[in-house]
GROMACS .gro file of N, CA and C in nm:
model
  303
    1MET      N    1  10.863   9.554   8.972
    1MET     CA    2  10.727   9.529   8.923
    1MET      C    3  10.650   9.651   8.976
    2PRO      N    4  10.589   9.730   8.883
    2PRO     CA    5  10.511   9.852   8.921
    2PRO      C    6  10.380   9.808   8.986
    3ASP      N    7  10.352   9.882   9.092
    3ASP     CA    8  10.216   9.861   9.156
    3ASP      C    9  10.105   9.888   9.063
    4SER      N   10  10.000   9.807   9.067
    4SER     CA   11   9.877   9.826   8.996
    4SER      C   12   9.794   9.936   9.052
    5PRO      N   13   9.727  10.020   8.965
    5PRO     CA   14   9.645  10.117   9.025
    5PRO      C   15   9.527  10.054   9.093
    6VAL      N   16   9.495   9.927   9.066
    6VAL     CA   17   9.382   9.859   9.142
    6VAL      C   18   9.439   9.797   9.271
    7LEU      N   19   9.366   9.822   9.378
    7LEU     CA   20   9.413   9.783   9.504
    7LEU      C   21   9.394   9.621   9.520
    8PRO      N   22   9.497   9.551   9.580
    8PRO     CA   23   9.482   9.406   9.595
    8PRO      C   24   9.372   9.377   9.698
    9THR      N   25   9.318   9.253   9.688
    9THR     CA   26   9.221   9.209   9.784
    9THR      C   27   9.290   9.164   9.905
   10LEU      N   28   9.420   9.118   9.893
   10LEU     CA   29   9.502   9.078  10.000
   10LEU      C   30   9.647   9.118   9.969
   11ASP      N   31   9.714   9.169  10.069
   11ASP     CA   32   9.854   9.215  10.056
   11ASP      C   33   9.929   9.170  10.178
   12LEU      N   34  10.007   9.061  10.168
   12LEU     CA   35  10.086   9.007  10.289
   12LEU      C   36  10.229   9.023  10.260
   13GLN      N   37  10.297   9.080  10.365
   13GLN     CA   38  10.446   9.098  10.359
   13GLN      C   39  10.504   9.045  10.475
   14HIS      N   40  10.626   8.988  10.466
   14HIS     CA   41  10.692   8.931  10.590
   14HIS      C   42  10.845   8.947  10.569
   15THR      N   43  10.913   8.988  10.667
   15THR     CA   44  11.058   8.993  10.673
   15THR      C   45  11.109   8.881  10.763
   16TRP      N   46  11.188   8.790  10.710
   16TRP     CA   47  11.229   8.682  10.795
   16TRP      C   48  11.377   8.654  10.772
   17ARG      N   49  11.451   8.692  10.886
   17ARG     CA   50  11.600   8.673  10.894
   17ARG      C   51  11.666   8.738  10.768
   18GLY      N   52  11.615   8.856  10.730
   18GLY     CA   53  11.682   8.938  10.631
   18GLY      C   54  11.613   8.922  10.494
   19ALA      N   55  11.525   8.822  10.480
   19ALA     CA   56  11.457   8.798  10.346
   19ALA      C   57  11.323   8.876  10.362
   20LEU      N   58  11.299   8.947  10.249
   20LEU     CA   59  11.179   9.018  10.232
   20LEU      C   60  11.081   8.938  10.135
   21CYS      N   61  10.964   8.922  10.176
   21CYS     CA   62  10.871   8.845  10.094
   21CYS      C   63  10.728   8.910  10.090
   22ARG      N   64  10.661   8.900   9.974
   22ARG     CA   65  10.531   8.963   9.963
   22ARG      C   66  10.444   8.878   9.862
   23VAL      N   67  10.320   8.870   9.906
   23VAL     CA   68  10.217   8.804   9.811
   23VAL      C   69  10.100   8.899   9.806
   24ARG      N   70  10.065   8.931   9.688
   24ARG     CA   71   9.944   9.020   9.663
   24ARG      C   72   9.841   8.935   9.571
   25VAL      N   73   9.719   8.942   9.616
   25VAL     CA   74   9.615   8.883   9.545
   25VAL      C   75   9.524   8.994   9.494
   26PHE      N   76   9.499   8.992   9.363
   26PHE     CA   77   9.404   9.086   9.303
   26PHE      C   78   9.290   9.009   9.255
   27ARG      N   79   9.184   9.077   9.206
   27ARG     CA   80   9.067   9.006   9.146
   27ARG      C   81   9.106   8.907   9.036
   28ASP      N   82   9.206   8.956   8.955
   28ASP     CA   83   9.235   8.884   8.833
   28ASP      C   84   9.376   8.820   8.824
   29ARG      N   85   9.451   8.829   8.936
   29ARG     CA   86   9.584   8.770   8.926
   29ARG      C   87   9.643   8.771   9.069
   30VAL      N   88   9.759   8.706   9.075
   30VAL     CA   89   9.840   8.695   9.201
   30VAL      C   90   9.978   8.749   9.158
   31THR      N   91  10.040   8.820   9.245
   31THR     CA   92  10.182   8.858   9.229
   31THR      C   93  10.255   8.822   9.352
   32ALA      N   94  10.380   8.797   9.340
   32ALA     CA   95  10.462   8.759   9.453
   32ALA      C   96  10.613   8.804   9.427
   33GLU      N   97  10.673   8.836   9.533
   33GLU     CA   98  10.819   8.881   9.531
   33GLU      C   99  10.880   8.806   9.650
   34THR      N  100  11.010   8.774   9.628
   34THR     CA  101  11.089   8.711   9.734
   34THR      C  102  11.241   8.747   9.721
   35SER      N  103  11.302   8.754   9.833
   35SER     CA  104  11.450   8.758   9.835
   35SER      C  105  11.510   8.645   9.908
   36PHE      N  106  11.409   8.550   9.948
   36PHE     CA  107  11.452   8.425  10.022
   36PHE      C  108  11.524   8.337   9.916
   37GLU      N  109  11.652   8.288   9.954
   37GLU     CA  110  11.728   8.211   9.861
   37GLU      C  111  11.769   8.276   9.732
   38GLN      N  112  11.755   8.416   9.735
   38GLN     CA  113  11.798   8.494   9.616
   38GLN      C  114  11.900   8.597   9.662
   39ASP      N  115  11.969   8.652   9.560
   39ASP     CA  116  12.069   8.761   9.586
   39ASP      C  117  11.998   8.896   9.606
   40THR      N  118  11.874   8.911   9.556
   40THR     CA  119  11.800   9.032   9.552
   40THR      C  120  11.651   9.005   9.561
   41LEU      N  121  11.571   9.105   9.572
   41LEU     CA  122  11.424   9.085   9.564
   41LEU      C  123  11.386   9.064   9.425
   42LEU      N  124  11.323   8.956   9.398
   42LEU     CA  125  11.289   8.918   9.260
   42LEU      C  126  11.135   8.886   9.251
   43PRO      N  127  11.072   8.919   9.145
   43PRO     CA  128  10.935   8.877   9.119
   43PRO      C  129  10.923   8.736   9.088
   44VAL      N  130  10.829   8.668   9.145
   44VAL     CA  131  10.804   8.531   9.109
   44VAL      C  132  10.732   8.529   8.963
   45PRO      N  133  10.791   8.450   8.879
   45PRO     CA  134  10.731   8.449   8.741
   45PRO      C  135  10.589   8.370   8.747
   46MET      N  136  10.495   8.440   8.771
   46MET     CA  137  10.365   8.383   8.790
   46MET      C  138  10.310   8.315   8.663
   47GLU      N  139  10.349   8.358   8.550
   47GLU     CA  140  10.298   8.312   8.423
   47GLU      C  141  10.352   8.163   8.406
   48ALA      N  142  10.466   8.139   8.471
   48ALA     CA  143  10.523   8.000   8.455
   48ALA      C  144  10.484   7.906   8.570
   49VAL      N  145  10.412   7.961   8.674
   49VAL     CA  146  10.369   7.872   8.787
   49VAL      C  147  10.270   7.761   8.747
   50LEU      N  148  10.307   7.643   8.788
   50LEU     CA  149  10.231   7.521   8.754
   50LEU      C  150  10.141   7.483   8.866
   51GLY      N  151  10.174   7.535   8.995
   51GLY     CA  152  10.101   7.504   9.106
   51GLY      C  153  10.163   7.570   9.232
   52TRP      N  154  10.097   7.557   9.338
   52TRP     CA  155  10.134   7.618   9.468
   52TRP      C  156  10.106   7.531   9.584
   53ARG      N  157  10.172   7.555   9.695
   53ARG     CA  158  10.135   7.484   9.818
   53ARG      C  159  10.200   7.565   9.937
   54ILE      N  160  10.150   7.539  10.049
   54ILE     CA  161  10.205   7.610  10.174
   54ILE      C  162  10.269   7.499  10.259
   55GLU      N  163  10.398   7.520  10.290
   55GLU     CA  164  10.479   7.425  10.373
   55GLU      C  165  10.526   7.496  10.496
   56GLU      N  166  10.552   7.426  10.594
   56GLU     CA  167  10.616   7.482  10.719
   56GLU      C  168  10.762   7.513  10.691
   57CYS      N  169  10.815   7.623  10.731
   57CYS     CA  170  10.954   7.646  10.712
   57CYS      C  171  11.029   7.653  10.841
   58ASP      N  172  10.976   7.711  10.940
   58ASP     CA  173  11.040   7.723  11.074
   58ASP      C  174  10.922   7.748  11.177
   59PHE      N  175  10.958   7.764  11.297
   59PHE     CA  176  10.850   7.797  11.405
   59PHE      C  177  10.799   7.938  11.377
   60ASP      N  178  10.871   8.024  11.307
   60ASP     CA  179  10.823   8.159  11.287
   60ASP      C  180  10.805   8.203  11.146
   61ALA      N  181  10.777   8.107  11.060
   61ALA     CA  182  10.754   8.134  10.918
   61ALA      C  183  10.687   8.011  10.847
   62VAL      N  184  10.597   8.039  10.756
   62VAL     CA  185  10.545   7.939  10.673
   62VAL      C  186  10.590   7.981  10.523
   63CYS      N  187  10.598   7.876  10.440
   63CYS     CA  188  10.656   7.896  10.316
   63CYS      C  189  10.547   7.874  10.196
   64VAL      N  190  10.513   7.969  10.127
   64VAL     CA  191  10.432   7.957  10.011
   64VAL      C  192  10.523   7.920   9.891
   65GLU      N  193  10.514   7.798   9.841
   65GLU     CA  194  10.591   7.755   9.736
   65GLU      C  195  10.516   7.763   9.603
   66PHE      N  196  10.572   7.842   9.509
   66PHE     CA  197  10.517   7.847   9.369
   66PHE      C  198  10.616   7.767   9.285
   67VAL      N  199  10.548   7.660   9.228
   67VAL     CA  200  10.630   7.559   9.155
   67VAL      C  201  10.626   7.593   8.998
   68THR      N  202  10.743   7.602   8.943
   68THR     CA  203  10.758   7.607   8.795
   68THR      C  204  10.838   7.493   8.745
   69LEU      N  205  10.840   7.474   8.614
   69LEU     CA  206  10.928   7.368   8.566
   69LEU      C  207  11.072   7.376   8.604
   70ALA      N  208  11.120   7.489   8.617
   70ALA     CA  209  11.267   7.519   8.643
   70ALA      C  210  11.295   7.533   8.790
   71ASP      N  211  11.205   7.585   8.874
   71ASP     CA  212  11.237   7.619   9.011
   71ASP      C  213  11.119   7.599   9.102
   72ILE      N  214  11.150   7.611   9.230
   72ILE     CA  215  11.042   7.626   9.329
   72ILE      C  216  11.074   7.766   9.397
   73TRP      N  217  10.987   7.866   9.385
   73TRP     CA  218  10.998   7.993   9.444
   73TRP      C  219  10.935   7.994   9.575
   74ARG      N  220  11.013   8.025   9.679
   74ARG     CA  221  10.964   8.023   9.820
   74ARG      C  222  10.941   8.170   9.865
   75VAL      N  223  10.819   8.195   9.912
   75VAL     CA  224  10.774   8.320   9.967
   75VAL      C  225  10.740   8.292  10.113
   76LEU      N  226  10.817   8.352  10.202
   76LEU     CA  227  10.785   8.320  10.345
   76LEU      C  228  10.689   8.422  10.394
   77LEU      N  229  10.598   8.371  10.487
   77LEU     CA  230  10.491   8.449  10.543
   77LEU      C  231  10.491   8.424  10.694
   78SER      N  232  10.428   8.513  10.768
   78SER     CA  233  10.403   8.484  10.910
   78SER      C  234  10.313   8.367  10.926
   79PRO      N  235  10.326   8.281  11.025
   79PRO     CA  236  10.234   8.171  11.050
   79PRO      C  237  10.094   8.226  11.081
   80ALA      N  238  10.091   8.346  11.136
   80ALA     CA  239   9.949   8.411  11.162
   80ALA      C  240   9.875   8.438  11.026
   81ASP      N  241   9.942   8.446  10.918
   81ASP     CA  242   9.878   8.474  10.783
   81ASP      C  243   9.853   8.349  10.707
   82GLU      N  244   9.891   8.232  10.755
   82GLU     CA  245   9.884   8.109  10.677
   82GLU      C  246   9.736   8.077  10.632
   83SER      N  247   9.641   8.078  10.715
   83SER     CA  248   9.502   8.047  10.671
   83SER      C  249   9.448   8.151  10.582
   84LEU      N  250   9.481   8.284  10.598
   84LEU     CA  251   9.425   8.385  10.512
   84LEU      C  252   9.493   8.374  10.377
   85ALA      N  253   9.627   8.338  10.372
   85ALA     CA  254   9.695   8.312  10.242
   85ALA      C  255   9.640   8.195  10.168
   86ASP      N  256   9.611   8.092  10.246
   86ASP     CA  257   9.555   7.964  10.188
   86ASP      C  258   9.426   7.996  10.122
   87MET      N  259   9.331   8.064  10.189
   87MET     CA  260   9.199   8.082  10.143
   87MET      C  261   9.207   8.175  10.016
   88ALA      N  262   9.285   8.280  10.017
   88ALA     CA  263   9.298   8.372   9.901
   88ALA      C  264   9.364   8.304   9.787
   89LEU      N  265   9.467   8.217   9.806
   89LEU     CA  266   9.537   8.160   9.692
   89LEU      C  267   9.449   8.050   9.636
   90ARG      N  268   9.367   7.974   9.711
   90ARG     CA  269   9.277   7.873   9.664
   90ARG      C  270   9.172   7.942   9.573
   91SER      N  271   9.124   8.063   9.621
   91SER     CA  272   9.027   8.127   9.538
   91SER      C  273   9.084   8.184   9.406
   92ALA      N  274   9.206   8.219   9.409
   92ALA     CA  275   9.270   8.286   9.287
   92ALA      C  276   9.331   8.180   9.198
   93LEU      N  277   9.393   8.077   9.255
   93LEU     CA  278   9.481   7.984   9.182
   93LEU      C  279   9.422   7.838   9.183
   94GLY      N  280   9.316   7.809   9.256
   94GLY     CA  281   9.271   7.680   9.265
   94GLY      C  282   9.339   7.597   9.380
   95ALA      N  283   9.309   7.472   9.383
   95ALA     CA  284   9.358   7.387   9.495
   95ALA      C  285   9.514   7.376   9.505
   96PRO      N  286   9.572   7.368   9.613
   96PRO     CA  287   9.722   7.350   9.616
   96PRO      C  288   9.768   7.216   9.569
   97MET      N  289   9.892   7.212   9.534
   97MET     CA  290   9.957   7.087   9.501
   97MET      C  291   9.978   7.004   9.633
   98PRO      N  292   9.997   6.868   9.625
   98PRO     CA  293  10.025   6.791   9.740
   98PRO      C  294  10.152   6.839   9.811
   99SER      N  295  10.158   6.813   9.934
   99SER     CA  296  10.280   6.842  10.014
   99SER      C  297  10.411   6.785   9.959
  100ALA      N  298  10.515   6.853   9.962
  100ALA     CA  299  10.643   6.801   9.904
  100ALA      C  300  10.696   6.700   9.998
  101SER      N  301  10.659   6.698  10.127
  101SER     CA  302  10.721   6.603  10.230
  101SER      C  303  10.647   6.476  10.233
   0.00000   0.00000   0.00000
């Protein structure tokens, strides 16, 4: 996915046990990429996302879940970035879905 010439208002990246993950929030959209549970780094199909939520993954990662009809795309972030990601995603995408657990 080519980078936009417009700078994101938030750009979070995290590498967790070999998985590379990134969430970028722009004024008009959100983009995300993940290699967690994938064979390669893939863009999250944001046009198909029905909702999102943040779940704990491990002591050293939180998981932003983007839910589509077909899949749940997991983008891992540092726990230190959780509240920042939550605030930016609420602003861009609305309230999160209820917890899966």
